[in-house]
mmCIF file of N, CA and C in Angstrom:
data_model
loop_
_atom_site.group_PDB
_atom_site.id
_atom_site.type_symbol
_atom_site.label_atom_id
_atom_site.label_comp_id
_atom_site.label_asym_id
_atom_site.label_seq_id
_atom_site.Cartn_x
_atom_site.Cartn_y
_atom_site.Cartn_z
ATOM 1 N N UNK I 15 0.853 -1.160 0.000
ATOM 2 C CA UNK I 15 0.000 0.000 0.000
ATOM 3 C C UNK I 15 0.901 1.226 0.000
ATOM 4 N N UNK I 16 0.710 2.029 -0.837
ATOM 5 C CA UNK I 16 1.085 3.321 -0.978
ATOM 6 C C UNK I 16 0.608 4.291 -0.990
ATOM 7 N N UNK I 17 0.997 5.517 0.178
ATOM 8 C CA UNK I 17 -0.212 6.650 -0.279
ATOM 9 C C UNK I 17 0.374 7.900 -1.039
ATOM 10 N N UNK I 18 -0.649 8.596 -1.444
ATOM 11 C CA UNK I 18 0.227 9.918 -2.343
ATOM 12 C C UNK I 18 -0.728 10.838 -1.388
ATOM 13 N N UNK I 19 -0.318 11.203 -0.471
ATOM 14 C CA UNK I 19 -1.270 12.604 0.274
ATOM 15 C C UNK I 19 -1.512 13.497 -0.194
ATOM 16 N N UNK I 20 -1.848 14.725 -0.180
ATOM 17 C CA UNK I 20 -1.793 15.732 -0.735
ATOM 18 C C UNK I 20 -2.072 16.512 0.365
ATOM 19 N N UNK I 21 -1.617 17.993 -0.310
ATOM 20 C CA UNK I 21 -1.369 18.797 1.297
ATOM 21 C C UNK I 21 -2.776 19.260 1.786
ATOM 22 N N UNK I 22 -3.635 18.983 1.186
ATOM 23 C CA UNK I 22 -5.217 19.643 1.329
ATOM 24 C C UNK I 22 -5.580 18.046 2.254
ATOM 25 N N UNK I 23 -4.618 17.331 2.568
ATOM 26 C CA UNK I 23 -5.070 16.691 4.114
ATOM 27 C C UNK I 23 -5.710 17.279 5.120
ATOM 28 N N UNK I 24 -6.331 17.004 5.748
ATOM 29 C CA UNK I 24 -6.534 17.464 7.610
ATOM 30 C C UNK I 24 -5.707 16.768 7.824
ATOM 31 N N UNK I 25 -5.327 17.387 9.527
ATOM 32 C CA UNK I 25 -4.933 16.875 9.975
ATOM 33 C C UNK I 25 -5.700 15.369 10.660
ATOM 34 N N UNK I 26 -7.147 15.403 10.885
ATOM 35 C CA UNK I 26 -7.782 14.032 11.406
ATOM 36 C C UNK I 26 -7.531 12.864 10.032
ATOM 37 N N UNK I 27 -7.222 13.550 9.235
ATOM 38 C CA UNK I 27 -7.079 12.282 7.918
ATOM 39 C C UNK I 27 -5.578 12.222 7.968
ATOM 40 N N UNK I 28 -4.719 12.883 8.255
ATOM 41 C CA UNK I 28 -3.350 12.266 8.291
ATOM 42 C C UNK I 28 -2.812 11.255 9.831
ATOM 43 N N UNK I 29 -3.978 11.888 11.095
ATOM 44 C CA UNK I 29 -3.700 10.984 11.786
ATOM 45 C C UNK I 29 -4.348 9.557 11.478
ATOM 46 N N UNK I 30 -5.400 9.473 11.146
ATOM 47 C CA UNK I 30 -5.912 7.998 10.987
ATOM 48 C C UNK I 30 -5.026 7.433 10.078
ATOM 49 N N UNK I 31 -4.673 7.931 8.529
ATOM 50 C CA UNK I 31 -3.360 6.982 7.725
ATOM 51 C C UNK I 31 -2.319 7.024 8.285
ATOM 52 N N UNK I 32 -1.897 7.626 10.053
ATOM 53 C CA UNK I 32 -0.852 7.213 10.229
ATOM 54 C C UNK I 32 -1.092 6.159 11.739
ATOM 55 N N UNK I 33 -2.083 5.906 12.175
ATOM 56 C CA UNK I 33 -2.290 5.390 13.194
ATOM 57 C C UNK I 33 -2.844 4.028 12.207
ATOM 58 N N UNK I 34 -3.448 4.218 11.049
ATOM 59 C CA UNK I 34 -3.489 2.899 10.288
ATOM 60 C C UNK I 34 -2.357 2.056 9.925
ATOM 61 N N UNK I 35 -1.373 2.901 9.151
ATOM 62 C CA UNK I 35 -0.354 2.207 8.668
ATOM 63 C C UNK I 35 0.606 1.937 9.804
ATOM 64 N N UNK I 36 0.879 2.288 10.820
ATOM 65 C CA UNK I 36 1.635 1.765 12.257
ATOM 66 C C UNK I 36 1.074 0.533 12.541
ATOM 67 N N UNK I 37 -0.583 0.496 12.479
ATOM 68 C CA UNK I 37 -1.186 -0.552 12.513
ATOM 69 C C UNK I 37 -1.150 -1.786 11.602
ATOM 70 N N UNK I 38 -0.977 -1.685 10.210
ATOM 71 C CA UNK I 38 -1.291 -2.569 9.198
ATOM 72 C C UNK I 38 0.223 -3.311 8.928
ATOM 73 N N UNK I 39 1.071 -2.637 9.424
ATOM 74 C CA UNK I 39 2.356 -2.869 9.083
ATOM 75 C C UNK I 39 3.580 -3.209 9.808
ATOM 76 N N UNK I 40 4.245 -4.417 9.767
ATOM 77 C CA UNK I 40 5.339 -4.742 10.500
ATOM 78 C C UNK I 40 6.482 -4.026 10.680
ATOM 79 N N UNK I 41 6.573 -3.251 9.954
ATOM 80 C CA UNK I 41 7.974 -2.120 9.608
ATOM 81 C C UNK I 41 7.522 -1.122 8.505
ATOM 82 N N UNK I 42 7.459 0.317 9.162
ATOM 83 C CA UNK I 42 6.886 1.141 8.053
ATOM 84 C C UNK I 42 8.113 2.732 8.357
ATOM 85 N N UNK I 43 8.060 3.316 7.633
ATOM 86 C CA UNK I 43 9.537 4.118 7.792
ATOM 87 C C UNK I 43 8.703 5.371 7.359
ATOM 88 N N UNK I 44 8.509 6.251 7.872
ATOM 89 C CA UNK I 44 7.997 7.734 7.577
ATOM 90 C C UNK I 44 9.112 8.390 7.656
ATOM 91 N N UNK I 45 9.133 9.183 6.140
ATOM 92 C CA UNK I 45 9.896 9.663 5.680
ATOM 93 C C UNK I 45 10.044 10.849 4.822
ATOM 94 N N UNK I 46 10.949 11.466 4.164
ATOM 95 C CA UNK I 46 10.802 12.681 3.395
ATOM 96 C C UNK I 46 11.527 11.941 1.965
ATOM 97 N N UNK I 47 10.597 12.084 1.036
ATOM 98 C CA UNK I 47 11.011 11.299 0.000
ATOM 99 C C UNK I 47 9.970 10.284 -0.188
ATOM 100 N N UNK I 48 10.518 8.995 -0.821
ATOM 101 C CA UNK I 48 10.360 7.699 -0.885
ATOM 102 C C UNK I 48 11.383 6.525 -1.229
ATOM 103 N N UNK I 49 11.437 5.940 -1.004
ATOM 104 C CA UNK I 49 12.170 4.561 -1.032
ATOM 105 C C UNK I 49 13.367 4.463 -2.335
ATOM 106 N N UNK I 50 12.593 5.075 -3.459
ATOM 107 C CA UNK I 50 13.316 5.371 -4.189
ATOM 108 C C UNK I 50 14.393 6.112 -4.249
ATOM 109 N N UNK I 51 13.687 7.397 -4.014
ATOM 110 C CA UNK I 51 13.780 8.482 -4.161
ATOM 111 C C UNK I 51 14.180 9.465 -2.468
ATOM 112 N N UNK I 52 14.892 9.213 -1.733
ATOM 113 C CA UNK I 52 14.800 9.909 -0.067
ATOM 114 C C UNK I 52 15.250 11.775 -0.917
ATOM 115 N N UNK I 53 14.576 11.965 0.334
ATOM 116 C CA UNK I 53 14.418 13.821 -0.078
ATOM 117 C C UNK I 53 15.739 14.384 1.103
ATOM 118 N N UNK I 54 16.347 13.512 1.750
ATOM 119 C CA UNK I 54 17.042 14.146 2.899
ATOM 120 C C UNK I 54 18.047 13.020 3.483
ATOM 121 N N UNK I 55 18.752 13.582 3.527
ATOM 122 C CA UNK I 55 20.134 12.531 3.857
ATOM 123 C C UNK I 55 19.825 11.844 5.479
ATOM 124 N N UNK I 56 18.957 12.039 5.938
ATOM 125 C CA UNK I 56 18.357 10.697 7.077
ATOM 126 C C UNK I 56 17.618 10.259 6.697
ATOM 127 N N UNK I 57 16.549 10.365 5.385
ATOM 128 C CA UNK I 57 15.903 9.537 4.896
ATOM 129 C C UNK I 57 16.367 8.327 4.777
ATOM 130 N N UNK I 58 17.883 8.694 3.521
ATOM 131 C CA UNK I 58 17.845 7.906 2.709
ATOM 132 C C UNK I 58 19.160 6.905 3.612
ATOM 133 N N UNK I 59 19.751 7.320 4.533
ATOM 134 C CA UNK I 59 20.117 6.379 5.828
ATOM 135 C C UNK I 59 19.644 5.560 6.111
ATOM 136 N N UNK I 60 18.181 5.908 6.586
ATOM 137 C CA UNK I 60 17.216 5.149 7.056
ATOM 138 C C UNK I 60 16.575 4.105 6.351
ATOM 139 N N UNK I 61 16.417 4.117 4.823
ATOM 140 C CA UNK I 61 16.244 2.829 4.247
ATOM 141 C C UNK I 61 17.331 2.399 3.763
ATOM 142 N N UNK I 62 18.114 2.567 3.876
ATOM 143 C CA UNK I 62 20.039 1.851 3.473
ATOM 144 C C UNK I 62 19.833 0.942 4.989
ATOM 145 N N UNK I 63 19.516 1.227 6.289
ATOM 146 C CA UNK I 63 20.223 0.194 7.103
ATOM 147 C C UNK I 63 18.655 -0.448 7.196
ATOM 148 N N UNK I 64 17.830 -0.287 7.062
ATOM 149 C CA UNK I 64 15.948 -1.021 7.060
ATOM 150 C C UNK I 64 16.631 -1.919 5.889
ATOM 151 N N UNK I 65 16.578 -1.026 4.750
ATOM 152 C CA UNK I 65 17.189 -2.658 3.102
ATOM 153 C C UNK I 65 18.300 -3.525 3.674
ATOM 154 N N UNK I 66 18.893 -3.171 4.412
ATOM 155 C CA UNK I 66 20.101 -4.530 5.012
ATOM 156 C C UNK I 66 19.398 -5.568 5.451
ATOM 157 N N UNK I 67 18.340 -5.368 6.155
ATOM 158 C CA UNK I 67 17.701 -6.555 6.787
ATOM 159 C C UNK I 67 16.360 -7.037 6.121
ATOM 160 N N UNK I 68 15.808 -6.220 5.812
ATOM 161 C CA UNK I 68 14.417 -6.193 5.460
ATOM 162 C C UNK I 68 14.383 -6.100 3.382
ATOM 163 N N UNK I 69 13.440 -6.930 2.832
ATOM 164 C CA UNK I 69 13.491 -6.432 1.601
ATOM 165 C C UNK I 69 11.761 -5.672 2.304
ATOM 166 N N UNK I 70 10.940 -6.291 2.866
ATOM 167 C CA UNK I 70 9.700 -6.018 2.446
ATOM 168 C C UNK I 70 9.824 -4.851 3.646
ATOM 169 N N UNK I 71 9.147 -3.580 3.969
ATOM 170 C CA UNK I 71 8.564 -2.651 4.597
ATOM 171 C C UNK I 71 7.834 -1.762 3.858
ATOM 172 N N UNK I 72 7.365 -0.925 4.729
ATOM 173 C CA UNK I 72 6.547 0.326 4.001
ATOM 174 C C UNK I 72 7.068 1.670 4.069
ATOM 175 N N UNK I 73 6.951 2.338 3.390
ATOM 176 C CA UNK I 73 7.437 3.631 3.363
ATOM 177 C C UNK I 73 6.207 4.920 2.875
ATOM 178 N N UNK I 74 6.407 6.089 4.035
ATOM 179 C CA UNK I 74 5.069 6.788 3.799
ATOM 180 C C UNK I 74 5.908 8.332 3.666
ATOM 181 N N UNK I 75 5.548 8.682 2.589
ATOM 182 C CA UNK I 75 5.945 10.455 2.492
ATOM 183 C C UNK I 75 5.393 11.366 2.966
ATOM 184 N N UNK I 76 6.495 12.030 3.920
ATOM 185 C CA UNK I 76 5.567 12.975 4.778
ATOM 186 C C UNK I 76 5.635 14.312 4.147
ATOM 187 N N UNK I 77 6.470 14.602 3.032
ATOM 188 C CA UNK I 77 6.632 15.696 2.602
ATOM 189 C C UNK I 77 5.563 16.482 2.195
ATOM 190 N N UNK I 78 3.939 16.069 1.788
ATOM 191 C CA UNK I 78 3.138 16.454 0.708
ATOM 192 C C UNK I 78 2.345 17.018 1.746
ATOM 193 N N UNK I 79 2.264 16.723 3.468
ATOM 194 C CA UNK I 79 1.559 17.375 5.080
ATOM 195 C C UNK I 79 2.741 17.072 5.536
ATOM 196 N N UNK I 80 3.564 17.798 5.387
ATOM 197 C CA UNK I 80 4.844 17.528 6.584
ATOM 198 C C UNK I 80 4.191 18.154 8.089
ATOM 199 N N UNK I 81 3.847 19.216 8.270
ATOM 200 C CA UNK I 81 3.702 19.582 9.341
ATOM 201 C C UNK I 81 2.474 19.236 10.303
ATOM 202 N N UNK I 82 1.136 18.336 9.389
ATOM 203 C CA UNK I 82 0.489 17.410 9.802
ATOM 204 C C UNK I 82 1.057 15.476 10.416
ATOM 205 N N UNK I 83 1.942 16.005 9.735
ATOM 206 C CA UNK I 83 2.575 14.557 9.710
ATOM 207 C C UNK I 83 3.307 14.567 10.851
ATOM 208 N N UNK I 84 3.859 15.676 11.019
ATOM 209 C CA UNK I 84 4.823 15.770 12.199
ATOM 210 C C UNK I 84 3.464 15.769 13.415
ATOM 211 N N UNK I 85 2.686 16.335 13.496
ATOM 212 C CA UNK I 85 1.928 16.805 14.551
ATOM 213 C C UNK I 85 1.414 15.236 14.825
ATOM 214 N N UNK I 86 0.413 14.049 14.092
ATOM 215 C CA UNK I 86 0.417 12.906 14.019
ATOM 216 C C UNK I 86 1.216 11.924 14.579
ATOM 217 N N UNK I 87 2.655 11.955 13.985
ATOM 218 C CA UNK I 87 3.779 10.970 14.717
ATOM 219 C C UNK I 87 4.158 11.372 15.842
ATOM 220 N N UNK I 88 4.089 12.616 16.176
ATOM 221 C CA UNK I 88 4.628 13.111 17.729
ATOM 222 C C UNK I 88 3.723 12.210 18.568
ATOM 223 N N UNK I 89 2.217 12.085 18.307
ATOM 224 C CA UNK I 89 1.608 11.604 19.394
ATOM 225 C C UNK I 89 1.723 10.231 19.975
ATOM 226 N N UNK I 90 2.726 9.770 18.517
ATOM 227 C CA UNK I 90 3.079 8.195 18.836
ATOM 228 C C UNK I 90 4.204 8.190 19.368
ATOM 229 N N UNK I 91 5.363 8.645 18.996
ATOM 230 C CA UNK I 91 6.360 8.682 19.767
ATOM 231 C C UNK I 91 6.835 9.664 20.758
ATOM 232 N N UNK I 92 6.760 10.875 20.459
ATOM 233 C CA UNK I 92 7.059 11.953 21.565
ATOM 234 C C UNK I 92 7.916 12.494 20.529
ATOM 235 N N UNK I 93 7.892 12.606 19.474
ATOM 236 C CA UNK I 93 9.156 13.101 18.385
ATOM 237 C C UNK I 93 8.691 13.883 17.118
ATOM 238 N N UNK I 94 8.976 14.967 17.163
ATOM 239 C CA UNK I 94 8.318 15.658 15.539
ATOM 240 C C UNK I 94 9.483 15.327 14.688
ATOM 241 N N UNK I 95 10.728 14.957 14.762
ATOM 242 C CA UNK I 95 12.121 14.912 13.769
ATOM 243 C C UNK I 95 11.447 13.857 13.129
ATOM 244 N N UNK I 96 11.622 13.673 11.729
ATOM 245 C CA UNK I 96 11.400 12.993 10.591
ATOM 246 C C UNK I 96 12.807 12.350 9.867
ATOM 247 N N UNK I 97 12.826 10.888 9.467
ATOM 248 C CA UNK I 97 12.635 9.853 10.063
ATOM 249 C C UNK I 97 11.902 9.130 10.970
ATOM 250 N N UNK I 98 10.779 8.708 10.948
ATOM 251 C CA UNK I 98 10.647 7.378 12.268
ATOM 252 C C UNK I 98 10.529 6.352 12.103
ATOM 253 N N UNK I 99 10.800 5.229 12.355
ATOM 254 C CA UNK I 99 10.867 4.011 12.310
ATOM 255 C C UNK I 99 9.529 3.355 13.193
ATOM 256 N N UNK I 100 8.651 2.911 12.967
ATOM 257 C CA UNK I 100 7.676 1.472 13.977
ATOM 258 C C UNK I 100 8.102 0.203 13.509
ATOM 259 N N UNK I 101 7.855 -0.599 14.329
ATOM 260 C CA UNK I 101 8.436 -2.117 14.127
ATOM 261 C C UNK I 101 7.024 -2.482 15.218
ATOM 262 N N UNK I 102 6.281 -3.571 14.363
ATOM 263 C CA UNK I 102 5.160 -3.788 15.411
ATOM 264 C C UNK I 102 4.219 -2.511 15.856
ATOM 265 N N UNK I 103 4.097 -2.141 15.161
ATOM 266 C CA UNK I 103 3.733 -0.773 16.076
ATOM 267 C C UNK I 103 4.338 0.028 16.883
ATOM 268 N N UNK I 104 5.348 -0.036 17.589
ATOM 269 C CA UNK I 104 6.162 -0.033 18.451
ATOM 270 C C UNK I 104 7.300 1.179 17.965
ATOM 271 N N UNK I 105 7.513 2.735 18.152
ATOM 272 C CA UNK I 105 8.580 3.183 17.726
ATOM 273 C C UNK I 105 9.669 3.010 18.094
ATOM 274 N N UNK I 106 10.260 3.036 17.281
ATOM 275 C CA UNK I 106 11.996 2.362 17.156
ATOM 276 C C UNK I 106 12.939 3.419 17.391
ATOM 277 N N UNK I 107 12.724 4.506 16.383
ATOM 278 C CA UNK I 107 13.461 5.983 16.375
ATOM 279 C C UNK I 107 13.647 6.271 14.732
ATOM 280 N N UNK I 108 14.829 6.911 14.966
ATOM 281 C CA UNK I 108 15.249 7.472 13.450
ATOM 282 C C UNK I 108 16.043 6.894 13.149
ATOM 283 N N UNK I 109 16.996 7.804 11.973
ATOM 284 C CA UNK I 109 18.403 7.100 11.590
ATOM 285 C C UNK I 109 19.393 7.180 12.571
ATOM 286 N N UNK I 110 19.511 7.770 13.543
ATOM 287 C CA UNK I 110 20.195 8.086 14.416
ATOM 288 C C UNK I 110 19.913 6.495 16.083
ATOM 289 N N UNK I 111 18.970 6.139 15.765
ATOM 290 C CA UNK I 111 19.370 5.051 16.319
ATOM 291 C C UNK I 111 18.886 3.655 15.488
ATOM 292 N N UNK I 112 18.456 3.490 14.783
ATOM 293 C CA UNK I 112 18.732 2.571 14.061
ATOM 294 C C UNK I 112 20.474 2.264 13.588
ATOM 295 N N UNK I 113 21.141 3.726 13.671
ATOM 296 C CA UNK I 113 22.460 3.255 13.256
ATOM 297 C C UNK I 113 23.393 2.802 14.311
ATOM 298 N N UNK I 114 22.547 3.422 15.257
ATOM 299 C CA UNK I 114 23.049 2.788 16.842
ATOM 300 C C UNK I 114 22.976 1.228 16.922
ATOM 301 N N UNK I 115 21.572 0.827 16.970
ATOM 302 C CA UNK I 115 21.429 -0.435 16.810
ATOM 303 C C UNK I 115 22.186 -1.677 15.570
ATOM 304 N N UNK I 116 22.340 -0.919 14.615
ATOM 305 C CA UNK I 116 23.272 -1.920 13.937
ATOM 306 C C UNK I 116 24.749 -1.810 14.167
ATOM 307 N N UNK I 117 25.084 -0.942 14.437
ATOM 308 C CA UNK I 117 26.246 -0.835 15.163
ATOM 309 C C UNK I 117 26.450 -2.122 16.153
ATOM 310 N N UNK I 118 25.439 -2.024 17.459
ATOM 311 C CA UNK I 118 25.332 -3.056 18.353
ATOM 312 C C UNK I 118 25.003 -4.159 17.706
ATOM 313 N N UNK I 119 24.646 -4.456 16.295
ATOM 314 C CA UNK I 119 24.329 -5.505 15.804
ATOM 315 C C UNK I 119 22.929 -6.422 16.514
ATOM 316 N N UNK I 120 22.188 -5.511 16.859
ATOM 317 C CA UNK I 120 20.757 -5.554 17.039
ATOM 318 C C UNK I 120 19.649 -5.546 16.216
ATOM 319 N N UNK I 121 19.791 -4.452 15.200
ATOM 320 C CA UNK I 121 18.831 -3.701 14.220
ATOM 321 C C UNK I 121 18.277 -4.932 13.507
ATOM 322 N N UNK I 122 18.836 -6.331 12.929
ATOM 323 C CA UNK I 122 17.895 -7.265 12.516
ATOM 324 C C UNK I 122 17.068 -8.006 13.044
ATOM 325 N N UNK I 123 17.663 -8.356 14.965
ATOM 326 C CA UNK I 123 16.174 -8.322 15.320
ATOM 327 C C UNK I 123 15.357 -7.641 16.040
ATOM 328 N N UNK I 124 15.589 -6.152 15.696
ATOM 329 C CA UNK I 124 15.025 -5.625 16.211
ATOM 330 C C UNK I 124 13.655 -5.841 14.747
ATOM 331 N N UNK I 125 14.297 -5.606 13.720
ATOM 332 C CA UNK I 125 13.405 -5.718 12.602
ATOM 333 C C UNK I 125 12.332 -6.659 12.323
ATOM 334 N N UNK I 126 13.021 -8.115 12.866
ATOM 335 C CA UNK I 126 12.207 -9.478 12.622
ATOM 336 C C UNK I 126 12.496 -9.709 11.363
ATOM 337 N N UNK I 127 12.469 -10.575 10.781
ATOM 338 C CA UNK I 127 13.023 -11.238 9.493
ATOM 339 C C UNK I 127 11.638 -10.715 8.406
ATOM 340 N N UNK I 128 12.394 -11.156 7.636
ATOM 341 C CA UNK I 128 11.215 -10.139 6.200
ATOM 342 C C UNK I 128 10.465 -11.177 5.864
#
């Protein structure tokens, strides 16, 4: 599933596609950019050490409501910085500790196998 937002979101419609996709998804990476394409050099961190372990996750662009998007993920993690990582639902962090964790040689299971 992929979404293309557009900035004429609410904010009650960017929280439900983001309290959905935390939900629907084992590993989902909110981001600036896309998978392809990262818009910001912690993006594109962030799916360089997620693709080490993982082929399958999701990836959601926050660029098109960034500042809905931010307001949304804060309530899940306590964090407006973009990058975030969920695993299980569960936030993980950014690139900044995901690179921690592979460092410690954690980050694959923290991931769970693909």
């Amino acid at each position: 599933m992929t979404f293309q937002p557009g900035s004429d979101l609410s904010a009650d419609e960017v929280q439900q596609r983001v309290d959905e996709t935390i939900e629907e998804n084992d590993v989902v990476l909110f981001m600036k950019g896309n998978r392809l394409m990262p818009q910001c050099g912690y993006s594109m961190r962030a799916v360089e050490l997620i693709s080490q372990h993982r082929e399958a996750f999701e990836t959601v662009d926050v660029l098109p409501a960034l500042d809905q998007y931010r307001a949304a993920l804060s309530e899940h993690s306590g964090w407006e910085t973009i990058p975030q990582t969920y695993v299980n639902g569960e936030f993980v962090g950014g690139s900044d500790i995901l690179a921690e964790l592979d460092e410690r040689g954690e980050l694959e299971a923290t991931l769970g196998s693909s």
